[in-house]
Short mmCIF file of N, CA and C in Angstrom, two decimals:
data_model
loop_
_atom_site.label_atom_id
_atom_site.label_comp_id
_atom_site.label_asym_id
_atom_site.label_seq_id
_atom_site.Cartn_x
_atom_site.Cartn_y
_atom_site.Cartn_z
N MET A 1 14.72 3.62 17.82
CA MET A 1 14.08 3.09 16.58
C MET A 1 15.03 2.94 15.44
N LYS A 2 16.04 3.76 15.41
CA LYS A 2 16.95 3.74 14.39
C LYS A 2 17.74 2.43 14.12
N ALA A 3 17.98 1.78 15.29
CA ALA A 3 18.75 0.56 15.43
C ALA A 3 17.86 -0.61 14.84
N PHE A 4 16.55 -0.45 14.81
CA PHE A 4 15.66 -1.40 14.26
C PHE A 4 15.74 -1.53 12.85
N VAL A 5 15.84 -0.43 12.06
CA VAL A 5 15.90 -0.39 10.65
C VAL A 5 17.29 -0.01 10.29
N THR A 6 18.08 -1.00 10.01
CA THR A 6 19.52 -0.70 9.71
C THR A 6 19.86 -1.31 8.33
N GLY A 7 19.02 -1.44 7.36
CA GLY A 7 19.30 -2.00 6.04
C GLY A 7 19.48 -3.42 5.96
N ALA A 8 19.98 -3.83 4.80
CA ALA A 8 19.95 -5.31 4.52
C ALA A 8 20.80 -6.12 5.44
N THR A 9 21.77 -5.48 6.19
CA THR A 9 22.66 -6.28 7.11
C THR A 9 22.14 -6.14 8.56
N GLY A 10 21.03 -5.31 8.79
CA GLY A 10 20.43 -5.16 10.09
C GLY A 10 19.36 -6.15 10.24
N PHE A 11 18.53 -5.81 11.25
CA PHE A 11 17.44 -6.76 11.65
C PHE A 11 16.53 -7.07 10.49
N ILE A 12 16.10 -6.12 9.75
CA ILE A 12 15.18 -6.34 8.69
C ILE A 12 15.91 -7.33 7.56
N GLY A 13 17.08 -7.02 7.23
CA GLY A 13 17.72 -7.95 6.23
C GLY A 13 17.95 -9.23 6.76
N ARG A 14 18.31 -9.52 7.98
CA ARG A 14 18.62 -10.88 8.55
C ARG A 14 17.39 -11.62 8.98
N HIS A 15 16.35 -10.95 9.35
CA HIS A 15 15.16 -11.72 9.96
C HIS A 15 13.86 -11.57 9.07
N LEU A 16 13.58 -10.39 8.79
CA LEU A 16 12.20 -10.20 8.15
C LEU A 16 12.29 -10.59 6.59
N VAL A 17 13.24 -10.05 5.87
CA VAL A 17 13.30 -10.27 4.48
C VAL A 17 13.28 -11.82 4.07
N PRO A 18 14.05 -12.69 4.77
CA PRO A 18 13.86 -14.18 4.45
C PRO A 18 12.44 -14.66 4.73
N GLN A 19 11.87 -14.15 5.80
CA GLN A 19 10.46 -14.65 6.04
C GLN A 19 9.46 -14.11 5.04
N LEU A 20 9.67 -12.87 4.58
CA LEU A 20 8.74 -12.34 3.52
C LEU A 20 8.95 -13.22 2.22
N ILE A 21 10.05 -13.56 1.98
CA ILE A 21 10.27 -14.26 0.67
C ILE A 21 9.70 -15.70 0.81
N GLU A 22 10.06 -16.34 1.94
CA GLU A 22 9.64 -17.75 2.06
C GLU A 22 8.13 -17.93 2.24
N ASN A 23 7.39 -16.91 2.64
CA ASN A 23 5.95 -16.95 2.89
C ASN A 23 5.16 -16.09 2.02
N ASN A 24 5.71 -15.61 0.94
CA ASN A 24 4.97 -14.76 0.06
C ASN A 24 4.23 -15.59 -1.07
N TYR A 25 3.11 -15.28 -1.44
CA TYR A 25 2.36 -15.99 -2.44
C TYR A 25 2.73 -15.60 -3.85
N ASP A 26 3.52 -14.51 -4.01
CA ASP A 26 3.94 -14.14 -5.33
C ASP A 26 5.30 -14.84 -5.58
N VAL A 27 5.54 -15.30 -6.81
CA VAL A 27 6.84 -15.95 -7.13
C VAL A 27 7.77 -14.96 -7.31
N ILE A 28 9.04 -15.09 -6.82
CA ILE A 28 10.13 -14.31 -7.09
C ILE A 28 11.25 -14.98 -7.81
N ASN A 29 11.48 -14.61 -9.01
CA ASN A 29 12.54 -15.20 -9.83
C ASN A 29 13.68 -14.20 -10.06
N MET A 30 14.84 -14.83 -10.19
CA MET A 30 16.06 -14.02 -10.44
C MET A 30 16.77 -14.66 -11.62
N PHE A 31 17.05 -13.84 -12.69
CA PHE A 31 17.79 -14.26 -13.89
C PHE A 31 19.13 -13.58 -14.06
N SER A 32 20.09 -14.33 -14.59
CA SER A 32 21.35 -13.74 -14.86
C SER A 32 21.21 -12.96 -16.13
N ALA A 33 22.23 -12.12 -16.34
CA ALA A 33 22.18 -11.31 -17.60
C ALA A 33 22.07 -12.02 -18.84
N THR A 34 22.49 -13.43 -18.75
CA THR A 34 22.36 -14.23 -19.88
C THR A 34 20.98 -14.98 -20.09
N GLY A 35 20.00 -14.74 -19.10
CA GLY A 35 18.70 -15.29 -19.09
C GLY A 35 18.65 -16.57 -18.31
N GLU A 36 19.71 -16.97 -17.59
CA GLU A 36 19.61 -18.19 -16.88
C GLU A 36 18.79 -17.99 -15.50
N LEU A 37 17.83 -18.85 -15.24
CA LEU A 37 17.27 -18.72 -13.91
C LEU A 37 18.18 -19.09 -12.78
N ILE A 38 18.50 -18.23 -11.86
CA ILE A 38 19.42 -18.49 -10.74
C ILE A 38 18.77 -18.56 -9.48
N TYR A 39 17.55 -18.22 -9.36
CA TYR A 39 16.75 -18.43 -8.05
C TYR A 39 15.25 -18.32 -8.40
N THR A 40 14.54 -19.07 -7.69
CA THR A 40 13.07 -19.02 -7.66
C THR A 40 12.55 -19.29 -6.32
N SER A 41 11.61 -18.43 -5.75
CA SER A 41 11.18 -18.54 -4.44
C SER A 41 10.31 -19.87 -4.17
N PRO A 42 10.08 -20.21 -2.90
CA PRO A 42 9.16 -21.35 -2.70
C PRO A 42 7.79 -21.23 -3.20
N ALA A 43 7.36 -19.99 -3.55
CA ALA A 43 6.07 -19.81 -4.07
C ALA A 43 5.84 -20.44 -5.51
N MET A 44 6.94 -20.78 -6.08
CA MET A 44 6.91 -21.38 -7.29
C MET A 44 6.16 -22.69 -7.27
N LYS A 45 6.33 -23.44 -6.21
CA LYS A 45 5.55 -24.71 -5.97
C LYS A 45 4.18 -24.47 -5.72
N ARG A 46 3.78 -23.47 -4.89
CA ARG A 46 2.36 -23.14 -4.75
C ARG A 46 1.63 -22.57 -5.97
N VAL A 47 2.30 -21.79 -6.71
CA VAL A 47 1.64 -21.12 -7.82
C VAL A 47 1.67 -21.97 -9.15
N LEU A 48 2.72 -22.68 -9.47
CA LEU A 48 2.90 -23.40 -10.77
C LEU A 48 3.28 -24.88 -10.57
N GLY A 49 3.50 -25.36 -9.38
CA GLY A 49 3.60 -26.75 -9.08
C GLY A 49 5.05 -27.20 -9.28
N TYR A 50 6.02 -26.41 -9.62
CA TYR A 50 7.35 -26.85 -9.75
C TYR A 50 8.24 -26.62 -8.53
N GLU A 51 9.10 -27.61 -8.19
CA GLU A 51 10.16 -27.36 -7.22
C GLU A 51 11.28 -26.47 -7.82
N SER A 52 11.90 -25.68 -7.11
CA SER A 52 12.93 -24.83 -7.58
C SER A 52 14.02 -25.61 -8.46
N GLU A 53 14.44 -26.71 -7.86
CA GLU A 53 15.50 -27.60 -8.52
C GLU A 53 15.08 -27.89 -9.96
N GLU A 54 13.83 -28.11 -10.21
CA GLU A 54 13.42 -28.36 -11.54
C GLU A 54 13.67 -27.34 -12.64
N LEU A 55 13.87 -26.10 -12.15
CA LEU A 55 13.99 -24.96 -13.04
C LEU A 55 15.28 -24.24 -13.15
N ILE A 56 15.99 -24.23 -11.92
CA ILE A 56 17.22 -23.54 -11.87
C ILE A 56 18.18 -23.98 -12.99
N GLY A 57 18.77 -22.91 -13.52
CA GLY A 57 19.78 -23.22 -14.58
C GLY A 57 19.25 -23.23 -15.93
N GLN A 58 17.93 -23.28 -16.18
CA GLN A 58 17.34 -23.13 -17.51
C GLN A 58 17.31 -21.73 -18.00
N ARG A 59 17.41 -21.56 -19.28
CA ARG A 59 17.48 -20.30 -19.97
C ARG A 59 16.26 -20.01 -20.87
N GLY A 60 16.00 -18.88 -21.22
CA GLY A 60 14.92 -18.50 -22.18
C GLY A 60 13.54 -18.35 -21.41
N PRO A 61 12.59 -18.26 -22.28
CA PRO A 61 11.30 -18.08 -21.64
C PRO A 61 10.62 -19.27 -21.16
N ILE A 62 11.28 -19.89 -20.22
CA ILE A 62 10.78 -21.21 -19.61
C ILE A 62 9.29 -20.94 -19.06
N LEU A 63 8.48 -21.94 -19.37
CA LEU A 63 7.12 -21.87 -18.94
C LEU A 63 6.19 -21.01 -19.64
N VAL A 64 6.78 -19.99 -20.44
CA VAL A 64 5.84 -19.09 -21.18
C VAL A 64 5.16 -19.75 -22.31
N HIS A 65 3.94 -19.48 -22.46
CA HIS A 65 3.05 -20.09 -23.60
C HIS A 65 3.77 -19.89 -24.91
N PRO A 66 3.79 -20.88 -25.73
CA PRO A 66 4.54 -20.77 -26.99
C PRO A 66 4.12 -19.55 -27.78
N ASP A 67 2.91 -19.23 -27.80
CA ASP A 67 2.39 -18.03 -28.57
C ASP A 67 3.04 -16.68 -28.15
N GLU A 68 3.53 -16.73 -26.79
CA GLU A 68 4.07 -15.59 -26.16
C GLU A 68 5.59 -15.56 -25.90
N ALA A 69 6.23 -16.63 -26.32
CA ALA A 69 7.68 -16.84 -26.01
C ALA A 69 8.46 -15.90 -26.75
N GLU A 70 8.24 -15.60 -28.03
CA GLU A 70 9.05 -14.59 -28.84
C GLU A 70 8.94 -13.29 -28.17
N ALA A 71 7.70 -12.80 -27.79
CA ALA A 71 7.71 -11.50 -27.08
C ALA A 71 8.35 -11.44 -25.77
N ALA A 72 8.35 -12.51 -24.99
CA ALA A 72 8.92 -12.54 -23.73
C ALA A 72 10.45 -12.48 -23.94
N ASN A 73 11.03 -13.12 -25.03
CA ASN A 73 12.46 -13.13 -25.38
C ASN A 73 12.87 -11.63 -25.68
N SER A 74 12.07 -10.99 -26.58
CA SER A 74 12.30 -9.55 -26.84
C SER A 74 12.25 -8.72 -25.65
N GLU A 75 11.35 -8.84 -24.80
CA GLU A 75 11.15 -8.00 -23.69
C GLU A 75 12.40 -8.25 -22.67
N PHE A 76 12.79 -9.42 -22.55
CA PHE A 76 13.99 -9.67 -21.65
C PHE A 76 15.17 -8.97 -22.25
N ALA A 77 15.33 -9.17 -23.51
CA ALA A 77 16.58 -8.48 -24.17
C ALA A 77 16.56 -7.04 -24.00
N GLU A 78 15.33 -6.45 -24.23
CA GLU A 78 15.23 -4.97 -24.03
C GLU A 78 15.43 -4.55 -22.76
N MET A 79 14.90 -5.23 -21.67
CA MET A 79 15.07 -4.92 -20.21
C MET A 79 16.55 -5.06 -19.91
N SER A 80 17.29 -6.11 -20.37
CA SER A 80 18.56 -6.36 -19.85
C SER A 80 19.46 -5.21 -20.37
N ARG A 81 19.15 -4.41 -21.28
CA ARG A 81 19.99 -3.27 -21.73
C ARG A 81 19.67 -2.05 -21.06
N LYS A 82 18.61 -1.99 -20.26
CA LYS A 82 18.16 -0.72 -19.44
C LYS A 82 18.27 -0.94 -18.03
N ARG A 83 19.53 -0.61 -17.55
CA ARG A 83 19.91 -0.75 -16.19
C ARG A 83 18.91 0.04 -15.30
N GLY A 84 18.33 -0.55 -14.30
CA GLY A 84 17.53 0.08 -13.33
C GLY A 84 16.00 0.14 -13.86
N ALA A 85 15.75 -0.33 -14.97
CA ALA A 85 14.42 -0.21 -15.55
C ALA A 85 13.45 -1.21 -14.99
N THR A 86 12.21 -0.81 -14.99
CA THR A 86 11.06 -1.66 -14.41
C THR A 86 9.91 -1.88 -15.57
N SER A 87 9.42 -2.93 -15.58
CA SER A 87 8.46 -3.24 -16.61
C SER A 87 7.27 -4.07 -16.04
N GLN A 88 6.02 -3.81 -16.51
CA GLN A 88 4.90 -4.63 -16.12
C GLN A 88 4.48 -5.44 -17.28
N LEU A 89 4.32 -6.73 -17.17
CA LEU A 89 4.01 -7.62 -18.14
C LEU A 89 2.98 -8.59 -17.71
N VAL A 90 2.29 -9.25 -18.76
CA VAL A 90 1.30 -10.27 -18.57
C VAL A 90 1.54 -11.44 -19.51
N TYR A 91 1.78 -12.57 -18.98
CA TYR A 91 2.07 -13.82 -19.77
C TYR A 91 1.23 -14.94 -19.18
N ARG A 92 1.12 -15.94 -20.06
CA ARG A 92 0.55 -17.19 -19.57
C ARG A 92 1.70 -18.17 -19.28
N LEU A 93 1.75 -18.66 -18.11
CA LEU A 93 2.88 -19.61 -17.84
C LEU A 93 2.21 -21.05 -17.56
N ARG A 94 2.98 -22.10 -17.94
CA ARG A 94 2.60 -23.43 -17.89
C ARG A 94 2.70 -23.92 -16.46
N HIS A 95 1.67 -24.45 -15.98
CA HIS A 95 1.67 -25.16 -14.60
C HIS A 95 2.19 -26.55 -14.77
N LYS A 96 2.76 -27.28 -13.79
CA LYS A 96 3.30 -28.55 -14.03
C LYS A 96 2.26 -29.56 -14.47
N ASP A 97 0.97 -29.27 -14.20
CA ASP A 97 -0.07 -30.15 -14.65
C ASP A 97 -0.48 -30.02 -16.10
N GLY A 98 0.19 -29.05 -16.75
CA GLY A 98 -0.08 -28.78 -18.11
C GLY A 98 -0.95 -27.66 -18.45
N SER A 99 -1.78 -27.18 -17.47
CA SER A 99 -2.59 -26.00 -17.64
C SER A 99 -1.78 -24.75 -17.68
N TYR A 100 -2.38 -23.75 -18.13
CA TYR A 100 -1.72 -22.34 -18.12
C TYR A 100 -2.42 -21.45 -17.25
N ARG A 101 -1.54 -20.66 -16.49
CA ARG A 101 -1.97 -19.68 -15.56
C ARG A 101 -1.65 -18.22 -16.02
N THR A 102 -2.50 -17.32 -15.91
CA THR A 102 -2.23 -15.87 -16.38
C THR A 102 -1.57 -15.25 -15.20
N VAL A 103 -0.33 -14.61 -15.51
CA VAL A 103 0.52 -14.14 -14.42
C VAL A 103 0.97 -12.76 -14.84
N GLU A 104 0.68 -11.90 -13.88
CA GLU A 104 1.22 -10.51 -13.95
C GLU A 104 2.61 -10.49 -13.36
N ILE A 105 3.52 -9.80 -14.21
CA ILE A 105 4.99 -9.89 -13.85
C ILE A 105 5.47 -8.42 -13.75
N THR A 106 6.08 -8.15 -12.54
CA THR A 106 6.86 -6.93 -12.50
C THR A 106 8.35 -7.35 -12.59
N CYS A 107 8.89 -6.90 -13.66
CA CYS A 107 10.39 -7.22 -14.01
C CYS A 107 11.28 -5.97 -13.72
N MET A 108 12.35 -6.22 -13.02
CA MET A 108 13.26 -5.13 -12.57
C MET A 108 14.65 -5.44 -12.99
N ASN A 109 15.27 -4.57 -13.71
CA ASN A 109 16.72 -4.79 -14.05
C ASN A 109 17.67 -4.31 -12.92
N LEU A 110 18.03 -5.26 -12.14
CA LEU A 110 18.87 -4.94 -10.97
C LEU A 110 20.36 -5.49 -11.16
N LEU A 111 20.70 -5.66 -12.45
CA LEU A 111 22.13 -6.19 -12.79
C LEU A 111 23.23 -5.39 -12.21
N ASP A 112 22.95 -4.03 -12.06
CA ASP A 112 24.06 -3.23 -11.46
C ASP A 112 23.84 -2.95 -10.06
N GLU A 113 22.83 -3.56 -9.38
CA GLU A 113 22.57 -3.38 -7.90
C GLU A 113 23.53 -4.33 -7.02
N PRO A 114 24.42 -3.77 -6.35
CA PRO A 114 25.31 -4.65 -5.58
C PRO A 114 24.51 -5.59 -4.75
N GLY A 115 24.98 -6.89 -4.66
CA GLY A 115 24.33 -7.88 -3.83
C GLY A 115 23.15 -8.48 -4.49
N VAL A 116 22.61 -7.95 -5.68
CA VAL A 116 21.56 -8.57 -6.36
C VAL A 116 22.15 -9.11 -7.69
N ASN A 117 22.57 -8.18 -8.56
CA ASN A 117 23.19 -8.46 -9.79
C ASN A 117 22.35 -9.47 -10.68
N ALA A 118 21.09 -9.17 -10.74
CA ALA A 118 20.14 -10.00 -11.52
C ALA A 118 19.01 -9.25 -12.07
N MET A 119 18.23 -9.89 -12.96
CA MET A 119 17.00 -9.38 -13.44
C MET A 119 16.04 -10.09 -12.44
N VAL A 120 15.15 -9.32 -11.80
CA VAL A 120 14.21 -9.83 -10.88
C VAL A 120 12.81 -9.65 -11.41
N ALA A 121 12.15 -10.89 -11.40
CA ALA A 121 10.63 -10.93 -11.82
C ALA A 121 9.74 -11.32 -10.71
N ILE A 122 8.82 -10.47 -10.32
CA ILE A 122 7.91 -10.87 -9.31
C ILE A 122 6.58 -11.17 -10.05
N CYS A 123 6.11 -12.45 -9.80
CA CYS A 123 4.99 -13.02 -10.61
C CYS A 123 3.81 -13.23 -9.64
N ARG A 124 2.64 -12.64 -10.12
CA ARG A 124 1.42 -12.87 -9.35
C ARG A 124 0.39 -13.56 -10.25
N ASP A 125 -0.09 -14.68 -9.78
CA ASP A 125 -1.24 -15.39 -10.52
C ASP A 125 -2.50 -14.58 -10.47
N VAL A 126 -2.97 -14.19 -11.69
CA VAL A 126 -4.25 -13.42 -11.78
C VAL A 126 -5.25 -14.18 -12.74
N THR A 127 -5.10 -15.48 -12.74
CA THR A 127 -5.97 -16.35 -13.61
C THR A 127 -7.40 -16.17 -13.26
N ASP A 128 -7.75 -16.28 -11.99
CA ASP A 128 -9.06 -16.17 -11.64
C ASP A 128 -9.66 -14.84 -11.76
N ARG A 129 -8.94 -13.71 -11.73
CA ARG A 129 -9.36 -12.36 -11.92
C ARG A 129 -9.64 -12.29 -13.41
N LYS A 130 -8.71 -12.65 -14.17
CA LYS A 130 -8.85 -12.49 -15.71
C LYS A 130 -10.02 -13.31 -16.17
N GLN A 131 -10.29 -14.44 -15.62
CA GLN A 131 -11.46 -15.28 -16.10
C GLN A 131 -12.77 -14.54 -15.64
N ALA A 132 -12.76 -13.87 -14.64
CA ALA A 132 -13.97 -13.21 -14.14
C ALA A 132 -14.24 -11.86 -14.94
N GLU A 133 -13.29 -11.35 -15.64
CA GLU A 133 -13.34 -10.14 -16.36
C GLU A 133 -14.19 -10.30 -17.65
#
């Protein structure tokens, strides 16, 4: 069984992880230290209606509701100074159709993590749950 789980370069890293990312309903975003979006998972299309190519390379609190953009900028700046930190956030993000979706975000500073070197944000659409509350 040890040969089955051999880390990122073994079976799981080569076969399972890409499948998990491609078929996940949560959006996975990766940002550079300067705040540039360098990766977004295919779930971006399902959740917010955007193709990855429409967003890659943009900086700042892209898609964040204007009332929350300043807070998002501050949170990103603070998180980028705390190597290894994790934070839970809730923001409204603009769907391509112009509506806003409430999204829970788990943000992780993995800038010092070899092979990642990014801020990672995992975004879950909780709009329906929030409206029911």
